[in-house]
Short mmCIF file of C-alpha atoms in Angstrom, two decimals:
data_model
loop_
_atom_site.label_atom_id
_atom_site.label_comp_id
_atom_site.label_asym_id
_atom_site.label_seq_id
_atom_site.Cartn_x
_atom_site.Cartn_y
_atom_site.Cartn_z
CA UNK A 1 4.81 -14.70 4.42
CA UNK A 2 7.24 -16.57 6.66
CA UNK A 3 9.49 -17.53 3.92
CA UNK A 4 9.75 -13.45 2.86
CA UNK A 5 10.40 -12.54 6.31
CA UNK A 6 12.98 -14.90 6.80
CA UNK A 7 15.03 -13.91 3.46
CA UNK A 8 14.67 -10.16 4.72
CA UNK A 9 15.91 -10.78 8.06
CA UNK A 10 19.93 -11.22 7.05
CA UNK A 11 19.47 -8.08 5.17
CA UNK A 12 17.97 -6.18 8.21
CA UNK A 13 20.98 -7.45 10.44
CA UNK A 14 23.46 -6.31 7.88
CA UNK A 15 22.38 -3.09 6.74
CA UNK A 16 23.35 -0.84 9.93
CA UNK A 17 26.88 -2.82 9.58
CA UNK A 18 27.38 -0.71 6.16
CA UNK A 19 28.51 2.58 5.83
CA UNK A 20 25.88 5.66 4.69
CA UNK A 21 23.12 3.42 6.00
CA UNK A 22 19.96 5.34 6.66
CA UNK A 23 16.69 4.93 8.74
CA UNK A 24 13.20 6.32 7.55
CA UNK A 25 10.18 7.21 9.34
CA UNK A 26 7.61 7.95 6.70
CA UNK A 27 3.65 8.56 6.65
CA UNK A 28 1.30 9.90 4.36
CA UNK A 29 -2.17 9.43 2.74
CA UNK A 30 -3.41 6.99 -0.04
CA UNK A 31 -6.14 5.98 -2.44
CA UNK A 32 -6.89 2.33 -3.11
CA UNK A 33 -8.99 0.35 -5.67
CA UNK A 34 -9.27 -3.20 -7.04
CA UNK A 35 -9.06 -4.78 -10.40
CA UNK A 36 -11.76 -7.39 -10.97
CA UNK A 37 -13.27 -9.80 -13.74
CA UNK A 38 -16.85 -9.54 -12.02
CA UNK A 39 -19.32 -8.23 -14.28
CA UNK A 40 -21.91 -7.04 -11.69
CA UNK A 41 -19.29 -5.15 -9.67
CA UNK A 42 -21.02 -1.78 -10.69
CA UNK A 43 -18.59 1.64 -10.70
CA UNK A 44 -16.04 2.13 -8.43
CA UNK A 45 -14.47 4.96 -6.33
CA UNK A 46 -10.94 4.83 -4.55
CA UNK A 47 -10.91 4.21 -0.83
CA UNK A 48 -8.94 6.85 0.90
CA UNK A 49 -6.70 6.15 4.09
CA UNK A 50 -3.34 6.24 5.40
CA UNK A 51 0.17 4.59 5.27
CA UNK A 52 2.61 4.74 8.19
CA UNK A 53 5.86 2.76 8.33
CA UNK A 54 9.71 2.79 8.84
CA UNK A 55 12.44 1.59 6.43
CA UNK A 56 16.35 0.97 6.67
CA UNK A 57 17.92 1.59 3.37
CA UNK A 58 21.85 1.07 2.44
CA UNK A 59 24.26 1.39 -0.71
CA UNK A 60 24.86 -1.38 -3.11
CA UNK A 61 26.55 0.79 -5.45
CA UNK A 62 27.60 4.62 -6.06
CA UNK A 63 23.66 5.62 -7.07
CA UNK A 64 21.91 2.60 -5.98
CA UNK A 65 20.64 1.58 -2.52
CA UNK A 66 18.60 -1.09 -1.38
CA UNK A 67 15.34 0.15 0.85
CA UNK A 68 13.78 -2.64 3.20
CA UNK A 69 10.58 -1.40 5.00
CA UNK A 70 7.59 -2.27 6.75
CA UNK A 71 4.24 -0.38 7.05
CA UNK A 72 0.85 -0.14 7.81
CA UNK A 73 -1.33 0.19 4.91
CA UNK A 74 -4.99 0.73 4.12
CA UNK A 75 -6.41 -0.88 0.92
CA UNK A 76 -9.77 -1.56 -0.31
CA UNK A 77 -12.74 0.31 -2.72
CA UNK A 78 -15.68 1.92 -2.59
CA UNK A 79 -18.67 0.73 -5.17
CA UNK A 80 -21.62 2.43 -6.29
CA UNK A 81 -24.65 0.73 -7.80
CA UNK A 82 -27.73 1.66 -9.56
CA UNK A 83 -30.79 -0.59 -8.82
CA UNK A 84 -32.65 0.51 -11.60
CA UNK A 85 -31.15 -2.74 -13.73
CA UNK A 86 -32.96 -4.96 -10.98
CA UNK A 87 -36.08 -3.30 -11.68
CA UNK A 88 -35.43 -1.29 -8.17
CA UNK A 89 -35.73 2.46 -7.72
CA UNK A 90 -32.96 3.48 -5.74
CA UNK A 91 -29.00 3.44 -5.48
CA UNK A 92 -26.71 1.54 -3.51
CA UNK A 93 -23.32 1.63 -2.24
CA UNK A 94 -20.95 -0.63 -0.84
CA UNK A 95 -17.15 -0.31 0.87
CA UNK A 96 -14.55 -2.59 1.63
CA UNK A 97 -12.07 -1.54 4.15
CA UNK A 98 -8.84 -3.82 4.48
CA UNK A 99 -5.71 -3.10 6.45
CA UNK A 100 -2.74 -4.78 6.06
CA UNK A 101 0.84 -5.07 7.03
CA UNK A 102 3.19 -4.68 4.17
CA UNK A 103 6.73 -5.44 3.58
CA UNK A 104 9.03 -4.36 0.84
CA UNK A 105 12.45 -4.39 -0.68
CA UNK A 106 12.88 -1.69 -3.24
CA UNK A 107 15.76 -0.71 -5.03
CA UNK A 108 16.37 3.29 -5.14
CA UNK A 109 18.34 5.06 -8.25
CA UNK A 110 19.23 8.58 -7.38
CA UNK A 111 21.11 11.28 -7.46
CA UNK A 112 23.98 11.67 -4.80
CA UNK A 113 22.85 12.91 -1.67
CA UNK A 114 24.39 16.54 -0.72
CA UNK A 115 23.11 19.81 0.58
CA UNK A 116 20.71 20.12 -1.78
CA UNK A 117 17.94 17.88 -3.15
CA UNK A 118 18.54 14.27 -4.28
CA UNK A 119 16.13 12.74 -6.63
CA UNK A 120 15.39 8.93 -7.20
CA UNK A 121 13.55 6.40 -8.78
CA UNK A 122 12.16 3.16 -6.75
CA UNK A 123 11.20 -0.24 -7.84
CA UNK A 124 10.89 -3.71 -6.21
CA UNK A 125 8.66 -6.50 -4.85
CA UNK A 126 6.54 -6.31 -1.66
CA UNK A 127 4.46 -8.85 0.03
CA UNK A 128 1.76 -8.25 2.62
CA UNK A 129 -0.67 -9.86 5.55
CA UNK A 130 -4.04 -9.13 6.26
CA UNK A 131 -4.66 -7.62 9.41
CA UNK A 132 -8.72 -7.03 9.16
CA UNK A 133 -11.56 -6.90 6.47
CA UNK A 134 -14.39 -5.22 6.70
CA UNK A 135 -17.40 -4.48 4.42
CA UNK A 136 -20.33 -2.21 4.65
CA UNK A 137 -23.70 -1.59 2.15
CA UNK A 138 -25.91 1.01 2.00
CA UNK A 139 -29.09 0.97 0.01
CA UNK A 140 -31.07 4.43 -0.70
CA UNK A 141 -34.93 3.51 -1.64
CA UNK A 142 -35.87 7.14 -1.81
CA UNK A 143 -39.20 7.57 -0.08
CA UNK A 144 -39.46 3.82 1.23
CA UNK A 145 -36.22 4.98 3.63
CA UNK A 146 -32.64 3.32 3.58
CA UNK A 147 -31.05 0.09 4.67
CA UNK A 148 -27.37 -0.39 5.70
CA UNK A 149 -25.59 -3.60 6.87
CA UNK A 150 -21.77 -4.14 7.71
CA UNK A 151 -20.05 -7.28 8.76
CA UNK A 152 -16.27 -9.27 8.30
CA UNK A 153 -15.01 -9.84 5.14
CA UNK A 154 -11.78 -11.96 6.76
CA UNK A 155 -13.20 -15.29 5.70
CA UNK A 156 -13.49 -14.15 1.95
CA UNK A 157 -9.94 -12.64 1.80
CA UNK A 158 -6.81 -14.20 1.41
CA UNK A 159 -4.37 -13.66 4.18
CA UNK A 160 -1.56 -12.83 1.95
CA UNK A 161 -0.99 -10.28 -0.88
CA UNK A 162 1.91 -9.67 -2.95
CA UNK A 163 2.90 -7.41 -6.07
CA UNK A 164 5.44 -4.85 -7.50
CA UNK A 165 5.77 -1.19 -6.72
CA UNK A 166 7.20 1.57 -8.57
CA UNK A 167 7.49 5.32 -7.75
CA UNK A 168 9.66 8.39 -7.46
CA UNK A 169 10.93 10.80 -4.70
CA UNK A 170 12.96 13.30 -3.47
CA UNK A 171 14.88 14.05 -0.21
CA UNK A 172 15.71 17.53 1.00
CA UNK A 173 18.57 18.32 3.75
CA UNK A 174 16.55 20.27 6.44
CA UNK A 175 18.98 20.46 9.55
CA UNK A 176 22.88 18.80 9.72
CA UNK A 177 22.57 15.00 8.55
CA UNK A 178 18.44 15.11 8.90
CA UNK A 179 16.62 14.86 5.59
CA UNK A 180 13.01 15.13 4.32
CA UNK A 181 11.95 12.42 1.99
CA UNK A 182 8.59 12.66 0.02
CA UNK A 183 7.86 9.52 -2.10
CA UNK A 184 5.02 8.86 -4.66
CA UNK A 185 4.74 5.07 -4.97
CA UNK A 186 2.06 2.72 -7.12
CA UNK A 187 1.56 -0.93 -5.78
CA UNK A 188 0.49 -2.95 -7.90
CA UNK A 189 -1.23 -6.57 -6.55
CA UNK A 190 -0.57 -9.64 -8.32
CA UNK A 191 -2.18 -12.11 -6.21
CA UNK A 192 -5.96 -12.93 -6.39
CA UNK A 193 -7.03 -11.92 -2.54
CA UNK A 194 -10.52 -13.30 -3.43
CA UNK A 195 -10.92 -16.43 -1.32
CA UNK A 196 -14.31 -17.11 -2.96
CA UNK A 197 -15.33 -18.65 -6.33
CA UNK A 198 -17.10 -15.42 -7.80
CA UNK A 199 -13.83 -14.12 -9.56
CA UNK A 200 -10.36 -12.38 -9.35
CA UNK A 201 -9.40 -9.41 -7.28
CA UNK A 202 -6.31 -7.45 -7.07
CA UNK A 203 -5.29 -4.75 -5.32
CA UNK A 204 -4.04 -1.34 -6.29
CA UNK A 205 -2.66 1.36 -4.22
CA UNK A 206 -1.23 4.96 -4.45
CA UNK A 207 0.49 6.47 -1.51
CA UNK A 208 1.85 9.86 -1.27
CA UNK A 209 4.11 9.96 1.60
CA UNK A 210 6.58 12.06 3.60
CA UNK A 211 8.80 11.42 6.52
CA UNK A 212 12.36 11.86 7.82
CA UNK A 213 15.68 10.25 7.03
CA UNK A 214 18.34 9.94 9.56
CA UNK A 215 22.07 8.41 8.75
CA UNK A 216 22.68 5.45 11.10
CA UNK A 217 25.93 4.38 9.78
CA UNK A 218 29.40 5.69 9.55
#
């Protein structure tokens, strides 16, 4: 993670010195799941969360720009299990809630910015550092009542993750040089974040975010 930050610093310092540089503040809603080779994982639903961050973008061509960003991202999953296969009458559910700070370097290829809308495609790598991981389990045994337990999964989760992100977005002029940006971005985790020997776990994350984009270059 330190190497990634060190490699991004020169770009962050140089970006404001270039013309047509923009600063974006974005936030939105997300859905997160995981992919795993653990057979007994059960049925999976998405964990709904939020994403919030800022980015700085500068042109590297007539229709291409590099967007360097940092964001707070909520990932994880929701699992449901039918206990009948274990000879128990009831259902169980478990939640994994992992919060990350994520850095990205996305290339945006889009139409020129003007008074109308600018459409673009986004693609690039990202890396994340774990802030916290919490897990909870609930079991409903019908007439016998219910049980619940929660705890930390920090020790079972690797502190760093990385992958590739792809998406699309649009920017709309709303007032002067201020633009409204809306993006839909899918992040595919390539690292195994499971720090135990039980299996491979990779993150999956889809975010719909919106925010304001301001010019900060000449």
